[in-house]
Coordinates of C-alpha atoms and ligand atoms in Angstrom, one line a residue:
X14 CA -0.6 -6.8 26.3
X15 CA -3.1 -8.2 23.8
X16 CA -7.1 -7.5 24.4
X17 CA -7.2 -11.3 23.5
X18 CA -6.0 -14.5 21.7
X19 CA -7.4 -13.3 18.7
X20 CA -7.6 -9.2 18.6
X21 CA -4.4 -7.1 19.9
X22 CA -6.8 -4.0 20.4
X23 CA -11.0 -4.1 22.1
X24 CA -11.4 -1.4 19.8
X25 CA -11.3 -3.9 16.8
X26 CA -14.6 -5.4 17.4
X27 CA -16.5 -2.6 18.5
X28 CA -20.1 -2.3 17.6
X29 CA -20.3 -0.4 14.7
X30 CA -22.5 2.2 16.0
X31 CA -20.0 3.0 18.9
X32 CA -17.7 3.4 16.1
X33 CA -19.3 6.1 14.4
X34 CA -20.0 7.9 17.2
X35 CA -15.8 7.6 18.0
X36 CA -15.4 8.9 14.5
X37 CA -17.8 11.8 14.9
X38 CA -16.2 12.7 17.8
X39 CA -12.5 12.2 16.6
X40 CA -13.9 14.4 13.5
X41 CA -15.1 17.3 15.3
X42 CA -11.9 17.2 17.6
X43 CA -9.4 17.0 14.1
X44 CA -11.5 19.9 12.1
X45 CA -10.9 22.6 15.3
X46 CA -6.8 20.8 16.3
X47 CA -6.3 22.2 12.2
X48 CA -8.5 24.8 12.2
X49 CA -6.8 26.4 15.5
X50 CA -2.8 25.3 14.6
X51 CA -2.4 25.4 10.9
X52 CA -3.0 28.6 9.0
X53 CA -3.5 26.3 5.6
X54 CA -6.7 24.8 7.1
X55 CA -7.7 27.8 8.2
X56 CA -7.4 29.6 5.4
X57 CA -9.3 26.6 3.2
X58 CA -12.1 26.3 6.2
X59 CA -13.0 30.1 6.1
X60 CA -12.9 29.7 2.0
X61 CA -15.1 27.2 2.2
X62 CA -17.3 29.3 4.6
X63 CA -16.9 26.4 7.2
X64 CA -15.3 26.8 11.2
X65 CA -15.2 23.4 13.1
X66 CA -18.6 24.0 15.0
X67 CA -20.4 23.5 11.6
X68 CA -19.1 19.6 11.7
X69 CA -22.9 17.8 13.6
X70 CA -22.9 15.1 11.5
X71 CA -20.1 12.7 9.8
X72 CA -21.7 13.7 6.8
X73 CA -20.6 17.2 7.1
X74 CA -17.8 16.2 6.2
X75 CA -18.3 16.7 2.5
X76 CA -18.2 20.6 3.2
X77 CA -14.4 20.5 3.5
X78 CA -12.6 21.0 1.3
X79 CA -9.7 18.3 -0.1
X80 CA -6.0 18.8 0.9
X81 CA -3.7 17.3 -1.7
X82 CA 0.1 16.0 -2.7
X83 CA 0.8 19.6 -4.0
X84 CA -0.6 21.4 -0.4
X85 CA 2.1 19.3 0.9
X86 CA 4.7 20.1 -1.8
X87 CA 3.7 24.2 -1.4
X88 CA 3.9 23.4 2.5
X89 CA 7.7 21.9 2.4
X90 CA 9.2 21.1 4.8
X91 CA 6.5 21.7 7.9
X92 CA 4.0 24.4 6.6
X93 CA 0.9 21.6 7.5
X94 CA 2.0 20.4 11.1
X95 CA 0.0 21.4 13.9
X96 CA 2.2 21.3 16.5
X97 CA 5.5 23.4 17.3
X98 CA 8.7 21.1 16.1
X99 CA 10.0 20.3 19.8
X100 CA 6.8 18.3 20.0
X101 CA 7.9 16.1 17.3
X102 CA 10.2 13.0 18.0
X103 CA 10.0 11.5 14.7
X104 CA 10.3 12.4 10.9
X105 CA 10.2 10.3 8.1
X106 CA 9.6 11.6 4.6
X107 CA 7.8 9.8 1.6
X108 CA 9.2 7.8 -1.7
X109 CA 8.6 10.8 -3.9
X110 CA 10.3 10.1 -7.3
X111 CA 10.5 13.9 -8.4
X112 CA 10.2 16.9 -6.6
X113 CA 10.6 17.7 -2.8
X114 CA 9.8 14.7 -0.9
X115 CA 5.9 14.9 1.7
X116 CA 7.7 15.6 5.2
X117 CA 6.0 13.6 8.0
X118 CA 6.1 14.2 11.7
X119 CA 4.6 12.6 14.8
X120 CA 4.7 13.5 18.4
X121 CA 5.1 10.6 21.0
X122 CA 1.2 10.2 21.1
X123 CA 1.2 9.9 17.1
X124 CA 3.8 6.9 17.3
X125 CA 2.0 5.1 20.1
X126 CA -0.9 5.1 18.3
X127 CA 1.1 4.2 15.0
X128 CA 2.9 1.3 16.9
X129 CA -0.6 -0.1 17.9
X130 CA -2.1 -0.1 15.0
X131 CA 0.6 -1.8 13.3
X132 CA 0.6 -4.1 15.7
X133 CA -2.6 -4.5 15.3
X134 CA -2.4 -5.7 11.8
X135 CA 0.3 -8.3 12.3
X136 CA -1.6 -9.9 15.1
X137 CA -4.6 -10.1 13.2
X138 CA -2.7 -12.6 10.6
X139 CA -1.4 -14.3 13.6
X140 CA 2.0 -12.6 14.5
X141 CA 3.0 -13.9 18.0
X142 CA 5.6 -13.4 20.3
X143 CA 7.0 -16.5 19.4
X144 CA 7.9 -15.1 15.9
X145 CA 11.2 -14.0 14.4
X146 CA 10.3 -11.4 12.4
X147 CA 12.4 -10.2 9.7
X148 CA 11.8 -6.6 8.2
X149 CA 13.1 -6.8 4.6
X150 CA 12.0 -3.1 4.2
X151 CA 14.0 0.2 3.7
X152 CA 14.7 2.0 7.1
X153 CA 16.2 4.8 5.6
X154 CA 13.6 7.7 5.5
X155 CA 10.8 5.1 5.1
X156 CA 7.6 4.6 6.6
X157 CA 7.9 0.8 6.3
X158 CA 11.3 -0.1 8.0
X159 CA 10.8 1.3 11.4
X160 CA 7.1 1.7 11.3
X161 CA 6.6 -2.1 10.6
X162 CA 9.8 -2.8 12.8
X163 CA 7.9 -1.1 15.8
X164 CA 4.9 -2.7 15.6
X165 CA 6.0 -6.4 15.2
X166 CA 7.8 -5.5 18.6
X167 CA 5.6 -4.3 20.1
X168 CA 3.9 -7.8 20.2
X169 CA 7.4 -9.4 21.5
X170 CA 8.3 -10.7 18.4
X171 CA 12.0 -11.1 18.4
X172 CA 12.7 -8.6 15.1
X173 CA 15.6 -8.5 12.5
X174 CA 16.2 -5.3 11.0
X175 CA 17.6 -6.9 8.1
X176 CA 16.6 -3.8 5.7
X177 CA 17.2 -4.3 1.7
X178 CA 19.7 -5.5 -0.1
X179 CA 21.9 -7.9 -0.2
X180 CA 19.8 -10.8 -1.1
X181 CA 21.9 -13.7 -0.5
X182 CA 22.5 -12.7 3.2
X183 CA 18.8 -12.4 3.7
X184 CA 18.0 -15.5 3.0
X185 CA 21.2 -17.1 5.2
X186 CA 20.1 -14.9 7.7
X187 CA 16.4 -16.6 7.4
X188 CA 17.6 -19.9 7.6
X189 CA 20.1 -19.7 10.4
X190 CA 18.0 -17.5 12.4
X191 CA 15.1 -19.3 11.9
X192 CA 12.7 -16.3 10.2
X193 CA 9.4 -17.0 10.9
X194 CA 7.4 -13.9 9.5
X195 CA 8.7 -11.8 6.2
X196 CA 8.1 -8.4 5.6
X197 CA 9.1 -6.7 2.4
X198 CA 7.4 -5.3 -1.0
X199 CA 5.7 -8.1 -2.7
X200 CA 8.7 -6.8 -5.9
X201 CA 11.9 -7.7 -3.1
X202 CA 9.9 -10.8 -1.8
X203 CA 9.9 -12.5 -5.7
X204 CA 13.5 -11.3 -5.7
X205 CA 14.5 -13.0 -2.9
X206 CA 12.7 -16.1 -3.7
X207 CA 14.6 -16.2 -7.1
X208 CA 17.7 -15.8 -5.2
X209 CA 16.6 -18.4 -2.3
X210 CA 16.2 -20.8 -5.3
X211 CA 19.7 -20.1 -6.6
X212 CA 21.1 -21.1 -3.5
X213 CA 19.0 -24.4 -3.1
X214 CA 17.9 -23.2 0.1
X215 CA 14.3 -22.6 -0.9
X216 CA 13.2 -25.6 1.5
X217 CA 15.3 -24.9 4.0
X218 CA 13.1 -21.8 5.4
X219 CA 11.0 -22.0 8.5
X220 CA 8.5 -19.2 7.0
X221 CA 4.5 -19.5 7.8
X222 CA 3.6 -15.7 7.1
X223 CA 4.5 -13.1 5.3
X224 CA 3.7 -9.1 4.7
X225 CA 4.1 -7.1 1.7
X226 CA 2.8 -4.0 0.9
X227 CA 3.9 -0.3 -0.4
X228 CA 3.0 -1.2 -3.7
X229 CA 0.3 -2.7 -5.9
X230 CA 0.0 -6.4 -6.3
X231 CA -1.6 -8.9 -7.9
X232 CA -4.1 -12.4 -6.9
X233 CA -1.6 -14.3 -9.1
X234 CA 1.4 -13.0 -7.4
X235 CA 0.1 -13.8 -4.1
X236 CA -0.3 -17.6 -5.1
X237 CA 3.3 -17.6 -6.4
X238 CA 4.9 -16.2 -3.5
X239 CA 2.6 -18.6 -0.9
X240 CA 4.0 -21.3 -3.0
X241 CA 7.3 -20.5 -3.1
X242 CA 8.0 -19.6 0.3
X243 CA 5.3 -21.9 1.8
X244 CA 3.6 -19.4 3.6
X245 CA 0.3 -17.6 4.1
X246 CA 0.9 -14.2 2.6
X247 CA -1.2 -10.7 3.7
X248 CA -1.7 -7.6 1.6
X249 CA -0.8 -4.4 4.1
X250 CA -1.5 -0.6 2.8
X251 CA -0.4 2.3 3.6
X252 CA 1.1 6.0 3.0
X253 CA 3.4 8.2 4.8
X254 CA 0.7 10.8 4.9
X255 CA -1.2 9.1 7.3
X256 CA 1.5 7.4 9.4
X257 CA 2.9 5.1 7.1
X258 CA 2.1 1.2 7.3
X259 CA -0.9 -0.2 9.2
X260 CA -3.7 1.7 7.6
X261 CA -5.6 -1.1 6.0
X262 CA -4.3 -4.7 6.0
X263 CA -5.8 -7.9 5.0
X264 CA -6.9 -10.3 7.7
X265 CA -6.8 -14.4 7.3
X266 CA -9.4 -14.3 5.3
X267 CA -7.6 -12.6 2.5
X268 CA -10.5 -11.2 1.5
X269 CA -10.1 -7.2 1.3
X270 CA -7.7 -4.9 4.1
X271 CA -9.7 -3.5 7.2
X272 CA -9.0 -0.2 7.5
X273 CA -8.9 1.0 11.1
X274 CA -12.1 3.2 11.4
X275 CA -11.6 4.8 14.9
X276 CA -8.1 6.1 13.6
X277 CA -8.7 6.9 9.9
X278 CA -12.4 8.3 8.4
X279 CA -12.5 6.9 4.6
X280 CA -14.6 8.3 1.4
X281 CA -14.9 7.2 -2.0
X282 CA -14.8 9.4 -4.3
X283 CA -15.4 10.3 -8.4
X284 CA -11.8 11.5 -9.1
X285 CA -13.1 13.4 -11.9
X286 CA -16.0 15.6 -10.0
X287 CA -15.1 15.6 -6.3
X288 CA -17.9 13.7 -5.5
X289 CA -18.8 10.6 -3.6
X290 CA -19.4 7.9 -5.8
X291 CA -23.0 5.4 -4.6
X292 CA -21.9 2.6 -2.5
X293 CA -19.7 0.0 -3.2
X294 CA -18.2 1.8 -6.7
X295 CA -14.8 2.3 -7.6
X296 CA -12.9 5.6 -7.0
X297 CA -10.3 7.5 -5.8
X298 CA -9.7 6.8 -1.5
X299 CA -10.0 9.7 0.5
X300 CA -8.9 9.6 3.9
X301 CA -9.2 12.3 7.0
X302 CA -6.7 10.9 10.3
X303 CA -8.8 11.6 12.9
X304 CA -6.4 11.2 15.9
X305 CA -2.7 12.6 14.2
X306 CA -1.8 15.5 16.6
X307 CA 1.3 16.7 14.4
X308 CA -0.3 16.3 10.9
X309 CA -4.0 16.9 10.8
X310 CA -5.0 16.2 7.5
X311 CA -8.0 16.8 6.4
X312 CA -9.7 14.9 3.6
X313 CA -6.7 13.7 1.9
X314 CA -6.8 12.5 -1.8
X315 CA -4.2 9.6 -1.4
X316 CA -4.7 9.1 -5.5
X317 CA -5.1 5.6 -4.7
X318 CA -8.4 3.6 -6.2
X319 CA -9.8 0.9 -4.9
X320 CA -14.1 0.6 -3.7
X321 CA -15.5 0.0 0.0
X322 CA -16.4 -4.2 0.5
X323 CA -19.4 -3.1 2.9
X324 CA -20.2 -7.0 4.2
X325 CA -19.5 -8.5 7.2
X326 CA -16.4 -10.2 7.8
X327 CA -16.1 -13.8 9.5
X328 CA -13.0 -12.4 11.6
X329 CA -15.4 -10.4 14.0
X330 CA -13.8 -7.0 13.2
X331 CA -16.4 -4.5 12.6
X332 CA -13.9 -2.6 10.8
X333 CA -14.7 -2.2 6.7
X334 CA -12.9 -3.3 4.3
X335 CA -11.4 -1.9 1.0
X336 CA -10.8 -4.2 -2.3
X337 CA -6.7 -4.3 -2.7
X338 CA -5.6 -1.2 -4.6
X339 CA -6.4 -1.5 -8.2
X340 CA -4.1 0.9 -8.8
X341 CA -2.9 4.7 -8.6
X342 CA -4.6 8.0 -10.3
X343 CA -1.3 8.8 -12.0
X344 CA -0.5 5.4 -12.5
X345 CA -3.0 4.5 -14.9
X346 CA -1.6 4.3 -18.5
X347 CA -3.9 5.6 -21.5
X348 CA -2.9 4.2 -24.5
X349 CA -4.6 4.5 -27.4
X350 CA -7.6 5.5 -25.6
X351 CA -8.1 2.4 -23.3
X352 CA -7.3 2.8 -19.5
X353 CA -4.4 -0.1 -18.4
X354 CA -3.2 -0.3 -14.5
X355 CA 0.5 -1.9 -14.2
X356 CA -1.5 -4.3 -11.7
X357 CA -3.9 -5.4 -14.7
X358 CA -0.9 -6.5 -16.7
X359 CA 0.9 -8.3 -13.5
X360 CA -2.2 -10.2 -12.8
X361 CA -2.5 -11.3 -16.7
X362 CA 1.3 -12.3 -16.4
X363 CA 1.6 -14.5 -13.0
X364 CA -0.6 -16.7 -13.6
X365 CA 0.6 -18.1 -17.0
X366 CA 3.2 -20.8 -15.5
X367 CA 6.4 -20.2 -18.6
X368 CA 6.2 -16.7 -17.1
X369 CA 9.1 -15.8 -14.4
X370 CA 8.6 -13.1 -11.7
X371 CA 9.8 -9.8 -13.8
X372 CA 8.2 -7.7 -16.5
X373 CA 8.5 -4.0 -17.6
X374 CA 6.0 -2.1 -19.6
X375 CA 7.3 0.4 -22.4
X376 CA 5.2 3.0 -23.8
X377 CA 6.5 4.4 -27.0
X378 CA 4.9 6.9 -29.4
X379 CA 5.5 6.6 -33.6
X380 CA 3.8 9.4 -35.3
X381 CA 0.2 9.8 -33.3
X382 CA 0.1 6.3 -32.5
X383 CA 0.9 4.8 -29.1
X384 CA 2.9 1.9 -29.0
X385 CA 2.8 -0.7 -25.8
X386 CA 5.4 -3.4 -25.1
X387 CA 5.5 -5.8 -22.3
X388 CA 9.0 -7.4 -22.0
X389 CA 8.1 -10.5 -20.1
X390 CA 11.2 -12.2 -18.5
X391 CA 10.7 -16.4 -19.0
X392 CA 11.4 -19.1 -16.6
X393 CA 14.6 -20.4 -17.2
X394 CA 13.3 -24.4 -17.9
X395 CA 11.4 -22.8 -20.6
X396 CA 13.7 -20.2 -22.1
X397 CA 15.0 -23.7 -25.0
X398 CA 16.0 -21.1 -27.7
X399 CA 13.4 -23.4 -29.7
X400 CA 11.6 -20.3 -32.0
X401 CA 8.6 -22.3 -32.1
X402 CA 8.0 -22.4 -28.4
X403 CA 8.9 -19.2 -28.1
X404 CA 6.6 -17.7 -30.5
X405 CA 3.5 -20.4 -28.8
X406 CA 4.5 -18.4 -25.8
X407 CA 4.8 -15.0 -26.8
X408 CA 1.3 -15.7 -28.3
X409 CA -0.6 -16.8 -25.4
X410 CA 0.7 -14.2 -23.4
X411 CA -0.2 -11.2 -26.2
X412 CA -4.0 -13.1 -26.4
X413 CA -4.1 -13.1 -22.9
X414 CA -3.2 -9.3 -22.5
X415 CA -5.4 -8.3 -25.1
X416 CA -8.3 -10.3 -23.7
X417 CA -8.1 -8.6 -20.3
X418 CA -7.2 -5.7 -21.4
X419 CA -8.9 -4.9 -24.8
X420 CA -5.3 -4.0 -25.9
X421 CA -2.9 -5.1 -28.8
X422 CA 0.1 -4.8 -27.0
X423 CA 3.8 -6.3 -28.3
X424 CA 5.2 -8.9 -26.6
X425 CA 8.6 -9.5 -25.8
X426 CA 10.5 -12.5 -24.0
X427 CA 13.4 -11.7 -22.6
X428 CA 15.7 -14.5 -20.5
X429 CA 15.7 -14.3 -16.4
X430 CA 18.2 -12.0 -15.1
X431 CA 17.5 -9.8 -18.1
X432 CA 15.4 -6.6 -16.1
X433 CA 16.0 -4.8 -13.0
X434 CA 15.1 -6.2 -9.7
X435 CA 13.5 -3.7 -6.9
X436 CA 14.5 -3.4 -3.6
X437 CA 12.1 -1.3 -3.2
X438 CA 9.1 -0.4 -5.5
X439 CA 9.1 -1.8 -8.5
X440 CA 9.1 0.5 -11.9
X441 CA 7.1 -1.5 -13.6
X442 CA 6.1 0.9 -16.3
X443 CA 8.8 3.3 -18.4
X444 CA 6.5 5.8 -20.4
X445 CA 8.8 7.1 -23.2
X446 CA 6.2 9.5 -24.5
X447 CA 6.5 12.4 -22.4
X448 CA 10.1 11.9 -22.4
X449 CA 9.9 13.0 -26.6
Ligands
DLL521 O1 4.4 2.8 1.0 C1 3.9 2.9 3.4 C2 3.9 1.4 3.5 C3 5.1 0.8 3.9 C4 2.8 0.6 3.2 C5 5.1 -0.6 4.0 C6 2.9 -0.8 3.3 C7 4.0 -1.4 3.7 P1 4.6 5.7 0.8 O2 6.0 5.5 0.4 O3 4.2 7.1 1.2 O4 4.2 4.8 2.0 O5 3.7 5.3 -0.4 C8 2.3 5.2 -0.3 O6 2.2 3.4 -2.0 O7 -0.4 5.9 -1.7 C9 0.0 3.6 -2.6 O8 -0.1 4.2 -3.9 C10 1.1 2.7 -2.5 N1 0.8 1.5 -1.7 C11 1.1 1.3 -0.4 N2 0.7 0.1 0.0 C12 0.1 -0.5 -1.1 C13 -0.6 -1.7 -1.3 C14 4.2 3.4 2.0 N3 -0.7 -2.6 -0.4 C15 1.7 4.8 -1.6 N4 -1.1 -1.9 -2.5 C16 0.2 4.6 -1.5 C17 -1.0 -1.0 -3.5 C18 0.2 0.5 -2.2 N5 -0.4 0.2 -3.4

């Protein structure tokens, strides 16, 4: 049952001092649950020279030290959880690309607070029971097939497991079904609205809303994707580490994701020195869980970077909010000495119009010198063959790149169809150097 009309949970809109004291409490309760079940923390704690009746203050916070992507790698499979496995009734596992995948558990507490904080998110953007909801998203492993499928259930919404793939069924499925509400990665959703297009059934689609999330996106793409499906579309962000989907998620305003104080404590911090970077900056996202029972993590460096927008927000949630994800620690090209995100280059591309949906960025190395080229896939009405309106193009979009991004890049137009499409995450960036 919905707290009201507008908020799923009371706890969105509570006063921000009761909020603190929650998270205080939740904070001293997390430190002693790992301190007392998981020999990792305790061995880091007692390093440290810290045991759980040192935490007074949220601030103490700082006097733990981080747990990390490798902690969970040297932990595989269930080294970190702090409860014995016949608590557990679920497991998913994270979209690693090399290496032994994180392993994530939850006991039936863990899911029911999962499921309502999922479901809070999609009421927030106006999710009803009304809705036919269909999950576009991997449910294979994946935090964001049945995590997101939970949630929009939970409000009543009548949900289609439609998963990925196979495109052209998706979007028959969303017209005779009458899909109300898409959820998918932003990647999949301009796929499907390519193929939508193919099959003149574009405006055909009942859509008003839809989610994307698991990976970064851009301003630009969100316009292109509201136009082309005719919807209202929400940024949602999250990691298997702490749950999966629902940790921070845009409300109408579209204005930066709330991210659910009473269930996850957030820092800022300089990625280079550990420390907390002054209000407002950018920097890497830190985040402790302060109610997971099976996987207490304690200051987690998600390697994610985005900065803390510390106003008010017109929706009435006290909750704060974080700018969308700029982009990923590991992510972050360095070519030739200048710092690019993949996001960066996305938002230069979607919003020149001869641009299509698709791009791929290949690093190369010649000698010492670094070599960056953005194949740029055109829109078929402008793709003429004409080599004078090709080269116009190819030149506004190289001055464009190198005007956000201080960068001579190369520039390559390639015709639609021509690059892989996700189902998934998108590669957007194939780094040939440490392949030499
Ligand atoms: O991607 C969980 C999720 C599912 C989120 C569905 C949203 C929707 P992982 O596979 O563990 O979990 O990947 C987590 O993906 O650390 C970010 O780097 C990236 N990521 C997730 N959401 C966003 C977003 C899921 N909205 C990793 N914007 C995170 C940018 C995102 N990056």
């Amino acid at each position: 049952m919905p707290y009201s009309d507008v908020y799923w949970q009371k706890e969105e809109i509570m006063p921000k001092k009761e909020l603190e004291e929650l998270q205080l409490k939740r904070l001293k309760w997390v430190v002693k649950h790992a301190y007392d079940n998981v020999e990792f923390f305790r061995r880091r704690l007692k390093g440290a020279g810290v045991r759980p009746d040192d935490i007074k203050r949220l601030e103490d916070i700082t006097r733990i030290p981080f747990t990390t992507k490798d902690h969970f790698r040297e932990n595989y499979p269930f080294g970190l959880f702090a409860v014995p496995k016949d608590e557990l009734v679920r497991l998913h596992t994270s979209s690693g690309t090399s290496g032994k995948p994180k392993v994530v558990g939850y006991t039936s507490n863990d899911l029911e607070n999962w499921i309502n904080i999922v479901a809070r998110c999609l009421y927030m953007v106006g999710v009803r029971k009304s809705d036919v909801f269909q999950n576009m998203a991997n449910y294979a492993f994946f935090t964001g097939g049945l995590g997101i499928h939970d949630g929009a259930e939970r409000i009543g919404a009548m949900v289609i497991p439609s998963g990925v793939g196979n495109t052209k069924r998706q979007v028959e499925s969303m017209v005779d079904f009458g899909t109300t509400v898409i959820h998918s990665t932003p990647s999949y959703a301009l796929h499907v609205k390519e193929v939508a297009e193919e099959l003149g059934l574009a405006d055909k689609l009942s859509l008003r809303i839809g989610c994307f999330g698991a990976e970064p996106w851009s301003q630009n793409t969100r316009k292109r994707l509201e136009n082309a499906f005719n919807i209202k579309a929400y940024d949602s962000y999250g990691l298997s580490e702490m749950n999966g989907p629902g940790v921070a998620f845009e409300c109408t305003e579209q204005n930066g994701l709330h991210i659910w104080a009473d269930h996850y404590l957030t820092e800022i911090i300089d990625p280079e020195t550990g420390e907390q970077v002054n209000e407002g900056e950018k920097g890497e996202l830190v985040i402790t869980p302060l109610t997971k029972e099976a996987l207490p993590l304690l200051r987690y460096r998600t390697g994610d970077i985005t900065y803390i927008l510390d106003d008010e927000c017109s929706c009435g949630r006290t909750h704060p909010k974080i700018h969308r994800i700029i982009g990923r620690s590991d992510d972050m090209i360095v070519v030739r000495g200048i710092n690019v995100f993949p996001s960066q280059i996305e938002h230069v591309l979607m919003r020149i119009p001869e641009v299509g949906d698709h791009f791929l960025v290949v690093i190369t190395r010649t000698g010492s010198l670094d070599e960056i080229t953005v194949k740029v896939e055109m829109r078929d009405e402008v793709f003429t063959g004409e080599l004078s309106d090709l080269q116009r193009i190819q030149q506004k979009v190289q001055s464009a790149l190198h005007k956000e991004l201080g960068l001579r890049t190369n520039v390559e137009l390639v015709e639609k169809g021509t690059l892989e499409r996700s189902k998934g995450k998108a590669r957007r960036v194939l780094d040939l150097r440490k392949e030499l």
